[in-house]
Amino acid sequence: NKDLRTHLLFSEEMVVVVRKSDALAQKRQVEAAEIGRLPLVLYDQNTKTRTRLDEFFRSEGISPRIVLELSSVEAMQMMVGAGFGATIIPASAAKALPYRDILHPLRIGGKPLTRDVGVVLTSFPRFPKLMEEMFRLIQKTFGGFGVPASKPAA
C-alpha cells in the first residue's frame, strides 16, 4: 500500500533459553548445530518471528525437533521451565525473564540470529515530533539487544 511505510526501530538478537539444570546452561553460547538436537518450544507458524526462525534453520541445515508451538513468549518460557525443552526468544525477553532463577539464556554462535522490530505507519512527509521522540526512546531502551536502526526501512 502506497499510503503505508515501515520504520525500522532496531534489530534484536535472538537467544536460546534452557533450564539452568540443563548441561548447556554451563555455557554462554550454543552452536547452531547443537540447536538441532534440542527439543524446541517455538512460536507458532502464524508469526513473523517463526518465519525468521524457519529461515535460520534452513540456512544452517537444521531440522528442528519442535515439541510445542505457542504464540506467547511467556508461555514458551513457562514450558521450558516445566522441562519441555529449549526455546528461542528475543534477548530483551530473556533479559526480563520472570523465570530468571530457573532459566538460562545462550547466545547463538557464529553469525547472530536477529529479528527486526519496527512500526507500520501512514506516510507522513515527516514524523510528528512526539513520534520521533517515542522512536528514540524505544531505540535507546531496546537498541542494546542488537543494532539500533537509524533509517527507515524501504
Short mmCIF file of C-alpha atoms in Angstrom, two decimals:
data_model
loop_
_atom_site.label_atom_id
_atom_site.label_comp_id
_atom_site.label_asym_id
_atom_site.label_seq_id
_atom_site.Cartn_x
_atom_site.Cartn_y
_atom_site.Cartn_z
CA ASN A 1 0.00 0.00 0.00
CA LYS A 2 1.49 3.36 -1.05
CA ASP A 3 -0.13 5.09 1.92
CA LEU A 4 1.83 2.97 4.40
CA ARG A 5 5.51 2.73 5.20
CA THR A 6 7.60 0.81 7.67
CA HIS A 7 10.07 2.35 10.07
CA LEU A 8 12.74 0.02 11.43
CA LEU A 9 13.38 0.73 15.10
CA PHE A 10 16.14 -1.81 15.78
CA SER A 11 17.44 -5.29 15.06
CA GLU A 12 17.41 -7.56 18.07
CA GLU A 13 19.44 -10.67 18.80
CA MET A 14 17.56 -13.91 19.45
CA VAL A 15 18.85 -16.29 22.13
CA VAL A 16 18.33 -19.92 23.08
CA VAL A 17 16.88 -20.38 26.56
CA VAL A 18 17.32 -23.61 28.55
CA ARG A 19 16.67 -24.66 32.14
CA LYS A 20 19.57 -23.91 34.49
CA SER A 21 19.66 -27.63 35.30
CA ASP A 22 20.40 -28.44 31.62
CA ALA A 23 24.03 -29.30 30.75
CA LEU A 24 24.04 -26.47 28.18
CA ALA A 25 23.44 -23.95 30.98
CA GLN A 26 27.14 -24.22 31.84
CA LYS A 27 27.87 -22.40 28.58
CA ARG A 28 27.39 -18.81 27.46
CA GLN A 29 26.75 -19.72 23.83
CA VAL A 30 25.42 -22.62 21.78
CA GLU A 31 26.41 -23.53 18.24
CA ALA A 32 23.72 -23.70 15.58
CA ALA A 33 24.28 -27.44 15.06
CA GLU A 34 23.54 -28.09 18.75
CA ILE A 35 20.12 -26.41 18.40
CA GLY A 36 19.02 -29.19 16.04
CA ARG A 37 19.47 -31.74 18.83
CA LEU A 38 17.26 -29.86 21.31
CA PRO A 39 13.52 -30.37 21.79
CA LEU A 40 12.18 -26.91 20.97
CA VAL A 41 9.22 -24.86 22.14
CA LEU A 42 8.77 -22.28 19.38
CA TYR A 43 6.49 -19.52 18.17
CA ASP A 44 3.51 -20.79 16.22
CA GLN A 45 3.69 -20.69 12.43
CA ASN A 46 1.50 -17.59 12.12
CA THR A 47 4.19 -15.23 13.42
CA LYS A 48 6.86 -13.30 11.54
CA THR A 49 9.41 -14.36 14.16
CA ARG A 50 8.68 -18.03 13.42
CA THR A 51 9.20 -17.33 9.71
CA ARG A 52 12.59 -15.83 10.62
CA LEU A 53 13.44 -18.89 12.76
CA ASP A 54 12.48 -21.26 9.93
CA GLU A 55 14.74 -19.28 7.55
CA PHE A 56 17.57 -19.63 10.08
CA PHE A 57 17.02 -23.39 10.40
CA ARG A 58 17.09 -23.80 6.60
CA SER A 59 20.23 -21.69 6.19
CA GLU A 60 22.02 -23.69 8.89
CA GLY A 61 20.78 -27.08 7.63
CA ILE A 62 18.92 -27.72 10.90
CA SER A 63 15.86 -29.97 11.12
CA PRO A 64 14.34 -28.63 14.34
CA ARG A 65 12.76 -31.01 16.85
CA ILE A 66 9.64 -28.98 17.65
CA VAL A 67 7.67 -30.30 20.62
CA LEU A 68 5.31 -27.33 21.13
CA GLU A 69 4.21 -24.25 19.20
CA LEU A 70 2.87 -21.28 21.16
CA SER A 71 2.07 -17.64 20.46
CA SER A 72 3.33 -16.17 23.74
CA VAL A 73 6.93 -15.68 24.88
CA GLU A 74 5.76 -16.04 28.48
CA ALA A 75 4.08 -19.38 27.72
CA MET A 76 7.23 -20.60 25.94
CA GLN A 77 9.33 -19.66 28.99
CA MET A 78 6.86 -21.46 31.25
CA MET A 79 7.08 -24.64 29.15
CA VAL A 80 10.89 -24.55 29.16
CA GLY A 81 10.78 -24.10 32.94
CA ALA A 82 8.48 -27.13 33.16
CA GLY A 83 11.05 -29.23 31.30
CA PHE A 84 9.55 -29.41 27.79
CA GLY A 85 12.80 -28.39 26.08
CA ALA A 86 14.50 -25.16 25.00
CA THR A 87 13.18 -22.08 23.23
CA ILE A 88 14.48 -19.25 21.05
CA ILE A 89 13.27 -15.81 22.08
CA PRO A 90 14.36 -12.17 21.76
CA ALA A 91 17.27 -11.18 24.00
CA SER A 92 15.15 -8.43 25.57
CA ALA A 93 12.59 -11.03 26.71
CA ALA A 94 15.34 -13.29 28.06
CA LYS A 95 16.84 -10.38 29.98
CA ALA A 96 13.49 -9.75 31.69
CA LEU A 97 12.88 -13.40 32.45
CA PRO A 98 10.26 -13.89 35.13
CA TYR A 99 11.87 -17.33 35.46
CA ARG A 100 15.39 -15.96 35.99
CA ASP A 101 16.04 -18.44 38.82
CA ILE A 102 15.39 -21.49 36.64
CA LEU A 103 16.17 -20.43 33.04
CA HIS A 104 19.47 -19.57 31.32
CA PRO A 105 19.90 -17.65 28.02
CA LEU A 106 22.59 -18.67 25.50
CA ARG A 107 23.86 -16.65 22.58
CA ILE A 108 23.94 -18.45 19.24
CA GLY A 109 27.50 -18.90 17.95
CA GLY A 110 28.59 -17.73 14.52
CA LYS A 111 26.50 -15.10 12.80
CA PRO A 112 23.91 -13.95 15.36
CA LEU A 113 20.26 -14.72 14.68
CA THR A 114 18.33 -11.45 14.73
CA ARG A 115 14.84 -10.13 14.15
CA ASP A 116 13.84 -6.66 13.01
CA VAL A 117 11.43 -4.65 15.11
CA GLY A 118 9.58 -1.73 13.57
CA VAL A 119 6.31 0.03 13.10
CA VAL A 120 3.96 0.44 10.13
CA LEU A 121 2.65 3.98 9.68
CA THR A 122 0.72 6.07 7.28
CA SER A 123 3.06 8.02 5.03
CA PHE A 124 3.96 11.30 6.68
CA PRO A 125 6.29 13.71 4.90
CA ARG A 126 7.91 13.96 8.33
CA PHE A 127 7.12 12.23 11.62
CA PRO A 128 5.47 14.42 14.25
CA LYS A 129 7.94 15.43 16.99
CA LEU A 130 6.19 13.23 19.59
CA MET A 131 6.58 10.14 17.37
CA GLU A 132 10.26 10.90 16.74
CA GLU A 133 10.85 11.14 20.50
CA MET A 134 8.96 7.88 21.10
CA PHE A 135 11.06 6.12 18.43
CA ARG A 136 14.28 7.46 20.00
CA LEU A 137 13.20 6.20 23.43
CA ILE A 138 12.38 2.74 22.05
CA GLN A 139 15.72 2.60 20.21
CA LYS A 140 17.59 3.69 23.34
CA THR A 141 15.77 1.16 25.52
CA PHE A 142 15.96 -1.85 23.22
CA GLY A 143 18.90 -0.97 20.98
CA GLY A 144 21.28 -2.60 23.46
CA PHE A 145 19.90 -6.01 22.44
CA GLY A 146 21.04 -5.64 18.86
CA VAL A 147 21.98 -2.98 16.36
CA PRO A 148 19.93 0.26 16.62
CA ALA A 149 18.40 1.32 13.33
CA SER A 150 18.94 4.86 12.18
CA LYS A 151 16.96 4.96 8.95
CA PRO A 152 13.51 3.96 7.77
CA ALA A 153 13.14 0.55 6.13
CA ALA A 154 12.17 0.54 2.46
#
